[in-house]
Amino acid sequence: MAKLAFLGLGVMGGPMAAHLLRAGHEVTVYNRTTAKAEAWAAANGGAFGATPREAAEGAEFVMACVGNDDDLRAVCLGEEGAFAAMPAGALFVDHTTVSAQVTRELHDLAQAQGVGFVDAPVSGGQAGAENGVLSIMCGGAAADFDRAAPVLDAYARVCKRMGESGAGQIAKMMNQICIAGLLQGLAEALHFGERAGMDGRAVVEVISQGAAGSWQMQNRHGTMLDGAFEHGFAVDWMRKDLGICLATAEELRAPLPMTALVDQFYKDVQNMGGGRWDTSALIERLRKLGGG
Ligand SMILES: NC(=O)c1ccc[n+]([C@@H]2O[C@H](COP(=O)([O-])OP(=O)(O)OC[C@H]3O[C@@H](n4cnc5c(N)ncnc54)[C@H](OP(=O)(O)O)[C@@H]3O)[C@@H](O)[C@H]2O)c1
């Protein structure tokens, strides 16, 4: 069992850190809003630090799940950043969805002080984190991944190395590109059926068992038909992710026409006040365009 630190106790990080504790590791957490760290420690029994550096002191592994590129830099670098406390031989595992660029930048800085850095973004949402069944896609040195994998097992259904530093984030981008198209297709089909007076649930019962079936169809059609979006993965987060995809696509000269279009549809959803709605809220935009 290892001594670990976990930085960022949000929707994803909170339950992930709790799984590590339940697996028998010694866990010290950090959260920018200290009240959340206090509540987590009271509920789960672990310790908390006032800064990333304090939490990372003496830890063999430091995990993070914060917001975006700048947030990740903020918890890693500077006087009070985790890197300041990490000795040679320690390992940083980042679960945040960020750019491959910041990943490689931090990987190189970590490596310069003898610290390993594995990018390990996740898919599976809040339920996946709570139930410990996340899909984790990793990038970094094979030896670092081999050390991290048994620890990540505490909240993984599948955990696989995709290649060198940044490859985990590229895999996560591929995941988000797929989801954007899937959700727009699902939203169009359900809205189309609604306008035609069809029973969407009855249709999904049949077509979900055929070639059109998907996780999104299975898990989101009911709430989409009900117009309920106060759950799941927020549109604001999705726009951050699609922004990363589109910027990377430009560097790679890999056109993403559908992703670019759906990104603009998400902008419309934000303008409708739906920034915190689940990504399946694309159907609400169609309802608005269709006149209700
Ligand atoms: N939610 C999902 O379904 C899901 C699924 C897959 C991947 N992800 C990715 O996982 C990451 C976290 O998502 P989440 O849903 O857990 O987000 P969240 O609930 O908003 O939590 C974000 C966490 O990051 C911390 N944070 C943000 N900026 C920070 C900064 N500058 N310095 C220090 N801490 C900072 C927040 O601290 P405070 O408490 O102080 O705000 C909070 O603990 C994101 O990159 C997201 O894209 C999310």
Tab-separated table of C-alpha atoms and ligand atoms in Angstrom:
chain	number	residue	atom	x	y	z
A	1	MET	CA	0.000	0.000	0.000
A	2	ALA	CA	1.312	3.441	-0.915
A	3	LYS	CA	1.315	6.956	0.488
A	4	LEU	CA	-0.736	9.072	-1.933
A	5	ALA	CA	-1.922	12.628	-2.439
A	6	PHE	CA	-5.044	13.576	-4.408
A	7	LEU	CA	-5.504	17.167	-5.656
A	8	GLY	CA	-9.012	18.339	-6.613
A	9	LEU	CA	-12.105	16.930	-4.922
A	10	GLY	CA	-14.736	17.816	-7.494
A	11	VAL	CA	-17.481	15.636	-8.920
A	12	MET	CA	-14.811	13.234	-10.199
A	13	GLY	CA	-11.877	13.669	-7.806
A	14	GLY	CA	-13.864	13.325	-4.563
A	15	PRO	CA	-15.124	9.784	-5.196
A	16	MET	CA	-11.836	8.731	-6.877
A	17	ALA	CA	-9.829	9.744	-3.793
A	18	ALA	CA	-12.297	7.854	-1.598
A	19	HIS	CA	-11.741	4.681	-3.641
A	20	LEU	CA	-7.983	4.964	-3.047
A	21	LEU	CA	-8.571	5.201	0.687
A	22	ARG	CA	-10.917	2.205	0.622
A	23	ALA	CA	-8.268	0.235	-1.300
A	24	GLY	CA	-6.047	0.649	1.782
A	25	HIS	CA	-3.719	3.464	0.683
A	26	GLU	CA	-2.716	6.333	2.951
A	27	VAL	CA	-4.351	9.352	1.277
A	28	THR	CA	-3.847	13.083	1.869
A	29	VAL	CA	-6.107	15.346	-0.189
A	30	TYR	CA	-5.989	18.981	-1.249
A	31	ASN	CA	-8.835	21.140	-2.532
A	32	ARG	CA	-8.653	24.845	-3.424
A	33	THR	CA	-11.831	25.473	-1.426
A	34	THR	CA	-10.668	24.081	1.893
A	35	ALA	CA	-14.176	23.469	3.240
A	36	LYS	CA	-14.573	20.723	0.622
A	37	ALA	CA	-11.342	19.044	1.756
A	38	GLU	CA	-12.476	19.229	5.386
A	39	ALA	CA	-15.834	17.681	4.497
A	40	TRP	CA	-14.138	14.944	2.463
A	41	ALA	CA	-11.756	14.107	5.321
A	42	ALA	CA	-14.613	14.074	7.844
A	43	ALA	CA	-16.681	11.749	5.651
A	44	ASN	CA	-13.894	9.412	4.566
A	45	GLY	CA	-11.290	9.572	7.293
A	46	GLY	CA	-8.222	10.708	5.326
A	47	ALA	CA	-6.002	13.733	5.954
A	48	PHE	CA	-5.916	17.036	4.034
A	49	GLY	CA	-3.237	19.610	3.270
A	50	ALA	CA	-3.634	23.381	2.965
A	51	THR	CA	-1.665	23.535	-0.318
A	52	PRO	CA	-0.812	21.060	-3.094
A	53	ARG	CA	2.761	21.088	-1.788
A	54	GLU	CA	1.673	20.214	1.747
A	55	ALA	CA	-0.573	17.381	0.541
A	56	ALA	CA	2.191	15.981	-1.705
A	57	GLU	CA	4.843	15.983	1.046
A	58	GLY	CA	6.274	12.454	1.343
A	59	ALA	CA	3.824	10.971	-1.173
A	60	GLU	CA	4.979	8.275	-3.570
A	61	PHE	CA	2.097	9.053	-5.974
A	62	VAL	CA	0.330	12.371	-6.508
A	63	MET	CA	-2.977	12.286	-8.429
A	64	ALA	CA	-4.816	15.345	-9.739
A	65	CYS	CA	-8.266	15.957	-11.209
A	66	VAL	CA	-8.799	19.717	-11.552
A	67	GLY	CA	-10.350	21.835	-14.326
A	68	ASN	CA	-8.263	22.980	-17.298
A	69	ASP	CA	-4.655	23.629	-18.422
A	70	ASP	CA	-4.165	26.656	-16.148
A	71	ASP	CA	-5.667	24.887	-13.138
A	72	LEU	CA	-3.307	21.971	-13.642
A	73	ARG	CA	-0.308	24.311	-13.868
A	74	ALA	CA	-1.543	26.016	-10.684
A	75	VAL	CA	-1.513	22.806	-8.621
A	76	CYS	CA	1.801	21.535	-10.057
A	77	LEU	CA	4.066	24.579	-10.246
A	78	GLY	CA	5.329	27.407	-8.049
A	79	GLU	CA	6.234	27.688	-4.371
A	80	GLU	CA	3.133	25.867	-3.174
A	81	GLY	CA	2.756	23.496	-6.140
A	82	ALA	CA	2.987	19.727	-5.750
A	83	PHE	CA	6.215	19.446	-7.779
A	84	ALA	CA	8.030	21.440	-5.062
A	85	ALA	CA	7.451	18.569	-2.623
A	86	MET	CA	8.111	15.627	-4.961
A	87	PRO	CA	11.493	13.901	-4.704
A	88	ALA	CA	13.134	11.928	-7.514
A	89	GLY	CA	11.347	8.600	-7.918
A	90	ALA	CA	7.856	9.941	-7.118
A	91	LEU	CA	5.097	9.768	-9.744
A	92	PHE	CA	2.466	12.337	-10.780
A	93	VAL	CA	-0.746	11.010	-12.366
A	94	ASP	CA	-3.021	13.590	-13.984
A	95	HIS	CA	-6.701	12.721	-14.476
A	96	THR	CA	-7.730	16.217	-15.661
A	97	THR	CA	-8.854	16.605	-19.284
A	98	VAL	CA	-6.242	19.029	-20.636
A	99	SER	CA	-4.237	19.668	-23.807
A	100	ALA	CA	-1.439	17.328	-24.876
A	101	GLN	CA	0.729	20.458	-24.944
A	102	VAL	CA	0.474	21.274	-21.218
A	103	THR	CA	0.846	17.567	-20.505
A	104	ARG	CA	4.178	17.361	-22.337
A	105	GLU	CA	5.339	20.641	-20.780
A	106	LEU	CA	4.673	19.334	-17.244
A	107	HIS	CA	5.994	15.881	-18.097
A	108	ASP	CA	9.323	17.419	-19.148
A	109	LEU	CA	9.529	19.617	-16.037
A	110	ALA	CA	8.768	16.617	-13.810
A	111	GLN	CA	11.303	14.479	-15.624
A	112	ALA	CA	13.996	17.127	-15.108
A	113	GLN	CA	13.671	16.547	-11.341
A	114	GLY	CA	13.478	12.745	-11.701
A	115	VAL	CA	9.696	12.604	-11.192
A	116	GLY	CA	7.490	10.491	-13.480
A	117	PHE	CA	4.383	12.010	-15.101
A	118	VAL	CA	1.506	9.975	-16.523
A	119	ASP	CA	-1.438	11.632	-18.283
A	120	ALA	CA	-4.500	9.591	-17.396
A	121	PRO	CA	-7.758	11.320	-18.414
A	122	VAL	CA	-10.930	9.406	-17.680
A	123	SER	CA	-14.280	8.620	-19.242
A	124	GLY	CA	-17.359	7.314	-17.469
A	125	GLY	CA	-18.683	10.427	-15.760
A	126	GLN	CA	-19.792	10.973	-12.193
A	127	ALA	CA	-21.385	7.520	-11.972
A	128	GLY	CA	-18.184	5.919	-13.260
A	129	ALA	CA	-16.161	7.729	-10.597
A	130	GLU	CA	-18.605	6.860	-7.802
A	131	ASN	CA	-18.831	3.205	-8.808
A	132	GLY	CA	-15.105	2.882	-9.519
A	133	VAL	CA	-15.607	1.814	-13.150
A	134	LEU	CA	-13.807	4.514	-15.140
A	135	SER	CA	-12.125	4.034	-18.498
A	136	ILE	CA	-8.614	5.456	-18.123
A	137	MET	CA	-6.409	6.240	-21.124
A	138	CYS	CA	-2.765	6.824	-20.276
A	139	GLY	CA	0.332	8.388	-21.780
A	140	GLY	CA	3.902	8.363	-20.501
A	141	ALA	CA	6.869	6.049	-20.001
A	142	ALA	CA	5.929	2.362	-19.885
A	143	ALA	CA	7.716	1.887	-16.537
A	144	ASP	CA	5.737	4.770	-14.988
A	145	PHE	CA	2.459	3.388	-16.323
A	146	ASP	CA	3.303	-0.069	-14.946
A	147	ARG	CA	3.803	1.461	-11.486
A	148	ALA	CA	0.616	3.527	-11.637
A	149	ALA	CA	-1.774	0.918	-13.070
A	150	PRO	CA	-2.228	-1.238	-9.922
A	151	VAL	CA	-3.047	1.909	-7.908
A	152	LEU	CA	-5.479	3.249	-10.538
A	153	ASP	CA	-7.194	-0.120	-10.429
A	154	ALA	CA	-9.090	1.200	-7.377
A	155	TYR	CA	-11.404	3.171	-9.719
A	156	ALA	CA	-10.814	1.665	-13.175
A	157	ARG	CA	-12.823	-0.725	-15.279
A	158	VAL	CA	-10.183	-0.468	-17.981
A	159	CYS	CA	-6.811	1.283	-17.802
A	160	LYS	CA	-4.502	1.164	-20.794
A	161	ARG	CA	-1.317	2.862	-21.958
A	162	MET	CA	-1.802	4.549	-25.337
A	163	GLY	CA	1.781	5.709	-25.939
A	164	GLU	CA	4.239	8.384	-24.832
A	165	SER	CA	3.370	11.547	-22.882
A	166	GLY	CA	0.204	13.200	-24.248
A	167	ALA	CA	-1.156	10.031	-25.878
A	168	GLY	CA	-3.736	9.590	-23.103
A	169	GLN	CA	-5.044	13.104	-23.773
A	170	ILE	CA	-5.189	12.470	-27.529
A	171	ALA	CA	-7.259	9.327	-26.818
A	172	LYS	CA	-9.590	11.390	-24.601
A	173	MET	CA	-9.989	13.908	-27.462
A	174	MET	CA	-11.011	11.019	-29.754
A	175	ASN	CA	-13.570	10.037	-27.095
A	176	GLN	CA	-15.045	13.557	-26.981
A	177	ILE	CA	-15.127	13.834	-30.805
A	178	CYS	CA	-17.184	10.605	-30.898
A	179	ILE	CA	-19.542	11.809	-28.168
A	180	ALA	CA	-20.222	15.184	-29.809
A	181	GLY	CA	-21.425	13.539	-33.009
A	182	LEU	CA	-23.325	10.804	-31.206
A	183	LEU	CA	-25.259	13.227	-29.040
A	184	GLN	CA	-26.193	15.517	-31.916
A	185	GLY	CA	-27.437	12.492	-33.891
A	186	LEU	CA	-29.434	11.259	-30.909
A	187	ALA	CA	-30.878	14.725	-30.260
A	188	GLU	CA	-31.947	15.068	-33.908
A	189	ALA	CA	-33.574	11.620	-34.004
A	190	LEU	CA	-35.493	12.089	-30.743
A	191	HIS	CA	-36.634	15.585	-31.658
A	192	PHE	CA	-37.624	14.431	-35.144
A	193	GLY	CA	-39.707	11.619	-33.602
A	194	GLU	CA	-41.272	14.046	-31.143
A	195	ARG	CA	-42.427	16.302	-33.997
A	196	ALA	CA	-43.850	13.237	-35.784
A	197	GLY	CA	-45.856	12.296	-32.680
A	198	MET	CA	-43.853	9.130	-31.961
A	199	ASP	CA	-43.329	7.493	-28.550
A	200	GLY	CA	-39.572	8.044	-28.207
A	201	ARG	CA	-39.164	5.449	-25.454
A	202	ALA	CA	-40.849	2.760	-27.531
A	203	VAL	CA	-38.667	3.562	-30.542
A	204	VAL	CA	-35.476	3.515	-28.442
A	205	GLU	CA	-36.449	0.151	-26.937
A	206	VAL	CA	-36.235	-1.290	-30.443
A	207	ILE	CA	-33.460	0.692	-32.136
A	208	SER	CA	-31.100	0.604	-29.136
A	209	GLN	CA	-30.798	-3.127	-29.752
A	210	GLY	CA	-29.791	-2.588	-33.371
A	211	ALA	CA	-26.946	-0.794	-35.117
A	212	ALA	CA	-27.883	2.642	-33.728
A	213	GLY	CA	-27.403	1.603	-30.097
A	214	SER	CA	-24.937	3.529	-27.902
A	215	TRP	CA	-24.205	4.332	-24.250
A	216	GLN	CA	-25.685	7.768	-24.798
A	217	MET	CA	-28.873	6.322	-26.279
A	218	GLN	CA	-29.228	3.812	-23.454
A	219	ASN	CA	-28.477	6.197	-20.609
A	220	ARG	CA	-29.687	9.573	-21.839
A	221	HIS	CA	-32.787	9.109	-24.035
A	222	GLY	CA	-35.190	9.183	-21.063
A	223	THR	CA	-33.905	12.431	-19.589
A	224	MET	CA	-33.652	13.991	-23.067
A	225	LEU	CA	-37.321	13.170	-23.705
A	226	ASP	CA	-38.203	14.557	-20.261
A	227	GLY	CA	-36.143	17.733	-20.785
A	228	ALA	CA	-34.137	17.037	-17.590
A	229	PHE	CA	-30.515	18.178	-17.762
A	230	GLU	CA	-29.444	18.990	-14.187
A	231	HIS	CA	-26.992	16.076	-14.010
A	232	GLY	CA	-24.056	14.503	-15.824
A	233	PHE	CA	-21.293	16.199	-17.800
A	234	ALA	CA	-21.641	19.982	-18.113
A	235	VAL	CA	-21.815	21.771	-21.466
A	236	ASP	CA	-19.171	24.254	-20.183
A	237	TRP	CA	-16.727	21.362	-19.664
A	238	MET	CA	-17.581	19.928	-23.087
A	239	ARG	CA	-16.802	23.261	-24.756
A	240	LYS	CA	-13.424	23.298	-22.989
A	241	ASP	CA	-12.767	19.776	-24.306
A	242	LEU	CA	-13.942	20.516	-27.857
A	243	GLY	CA	-11.780	23.664	-27.846
A	244	ILE	CA	-8.781	21.455	-27.096
A	245	CYS	CA	-9.829	19.026	-29.860
A	246	LEU	CA	-10.241	21.794	-32.442
A	247	ALA	CA	-6.905	23.456	-31.600
A	248	THR	CA	-5.123	20.109	-31.787
A	249	ALA	CA	-6.882	19.273	-35.063
A	250	GLU	CA	-5.480	22.437	-36.589
A	251	GLU	CA	-1.933	21.468	-35.568
A	252	LEU	CA	-2.465	17.959	-36.960
A	253	ARG	CA	-4.227	19.195	-40.107
A	254	ALA	CA	-7.039	16.723	-39.324
A	255	PRO	CA	-10.354	18.369	-40.234
A	256	LEU	CA	-13.144	18.055	-37.640
A	257	PRO	CA	-16.132	19.612	-39.466
A	258	MET	CA	-18.807	17.874	-37.407
A	259	THR	CA	-17.064	18.608	-34.103
A	260	ALA	CA	-16.721	22.282	-35.053
A	261	LEU	CA	-20.431	22.468	-35.836
A	262	VAL	CA	-21.545	20.739	-32.624
A	263	ASP	CA	-19.213	23.017	-30.655
A	264	GLN	CA	-21.199	25.986	-32.014
A	265	PHE	CA	-24.456	24.241	-31.068
A	266	TYR	CA	-23.104	23.941	-27.521
A	267	LYS	CA	-22.380	27.671	-27.612
A	268	ASP	CA	-26.081	28.192	-28.378
A	269	VAL	CA	-26.964	25.983	-25.386
A	270	GLN	CA	-24.695	28.121	-23.184
A	271	ASN	CA	-26.499	31.220	-24.472
A	272	MET	CA	-29.799	29.574	-23.496
A	273	GLY	CA	-28.464	29.454	-19.903
A	274	GLY	CA	-27.452	25.790	-20.150
A	275	GLY	CA	-23.733	25.961	-19.380
A	276	ARG	CA	-24.148	23.617	-16.417
A	277	TRP	CA	-26.679	21.344	-18.180
A	278	ASP	CA	-25.663	17.859	-19.246
A	279	THR	CA	-24.234	17.553	-22.786
A	280	SER	CA	-27.409	15.775	-23.937
A	281	ALA	CA	-29.152	19.201	-23.760
A	282	LEU	CA	-28.511	19.604	-27.519
A	283	ILE	CA	-32.122	18.485	-27.989
A	284	GLU	CA	-33.328	21.577	-26.124
A	285	ARG	CA	-31.722	23.767	-28.796
A	286	LEU	CA	-33.617	21.852	-31.511
A	287	ARG	CA	-36.872	22.265	-29.578
A	288	LYS	CA	-36.228	26.001	-29.494
A	289	LEU	CA	-35.449	26.114	-33.231
A	290	GLY	CA	-38.524	23.980	-33.934
A	291	GLY	CA	-40.730	26.403	-32.037
A	292	GLY	CA	-41.154	24.609	-28.711
B	1	LIG	N1	-17.740	15.459	-14.541
B	1	LIG	C1	-17.556	14.544	-15.475
B	1	LIG	O1	-18.492	13.804	-15.860
B	1	LIG	C2	-16.177	14.343	-16.094
B	1	LIG	C3	-15.944	13.196	-16.833
B	1	LIG	C4	-14.677	12.991	-17.383
B	1	LIG	C5	-13.695	13.949	-17.230
B	1	LIG	N2	-13.946	15.083	-16.513
B	1	LIG	C6	-12.848	16.063	-16.366
B	1	LIG	O2	-12.342	15.954	-15.041
B	1	LIG	C7	-11.922	17.242	-14.579
B	1	LIG	C8	-12.687	17.572	-13.288
B	1	LIG	O3	-14.065	17.545	-13.558
B	1	LIG	P1	-15.154	17.630	-12.370
B	1	LIG	O4	-16.482	17.349	-13.004
B	1	LIG	O5	-14.701	16.837	-11.204
B	1	LIG	O6	-15.062	19.192	-12.056
B	1	LIG	P2	-15.527	19.984	-10.748
B	1	LIG	O7	-16.563	19.239	-9.983
B	1	LIG	O8	-15.833	21.377	-11.191
B	1	LIG	O9	-14.181	19.993	-9.855
B	1	LIG	C9	-13.042	20.688	-10.258
B	1	LIG	C10	-12.024	20.587	-9.158
B	1	LIG	O10	-10.843	21.266	-9.564
B	1	LIG	C11	-10.503	22.259	-8.574
B	1	LIG	N3	-9.858	23.402	-9.226
B	1	LIG	C12	-10.293	24.083	-10.303
B	1	LIG	N4	-9.430	25.069	-10.622
B	1	LIG	C13	-8.436	25.018	-9.722
B	1	LIG	C14	-7.256	25.774	-9.509
B	1	LIG	N5	-6.918	26.778	-10.314
B	1	LIG	N6	-6.456	25.428	-8.487
B	1	LIG	C15	-6.778	24.404	-7.663
B	1	LIG	N7	-7.883	23.640	-7.812
B	1	LIG	C16	-8.692	23.956	-8.818
B	1	LIG	C17	-11.826	22.633	-7.939
B	1	LIG	O11	-11.630	23.240	-6.677
B	1	LIG	P3	-12.800	24.091	-5.974
B	1	LIG	O12	-13.611	23.091	-5.189
B	1	LIG	O13	-12.088	25.045	-5.103
B	1	LIG	O14	-13.587	24.761	-7.054
B	1	LIG	C18	-12.473	21.247	-7.855
B	1	LIG	O15	-11.934	20.507	-6.789
B	1	LIG	C19	-12.182	18.219	-15.736
B	1	LIG	O16	-11.021	18.363	-16.493
B	1	LIG	C20	-13.272	17.513	-16.541
B	1	LIG	O17	-13.257	17.916	-17.910
B	1	LIG	C21	-15.168	15.293	-15.926
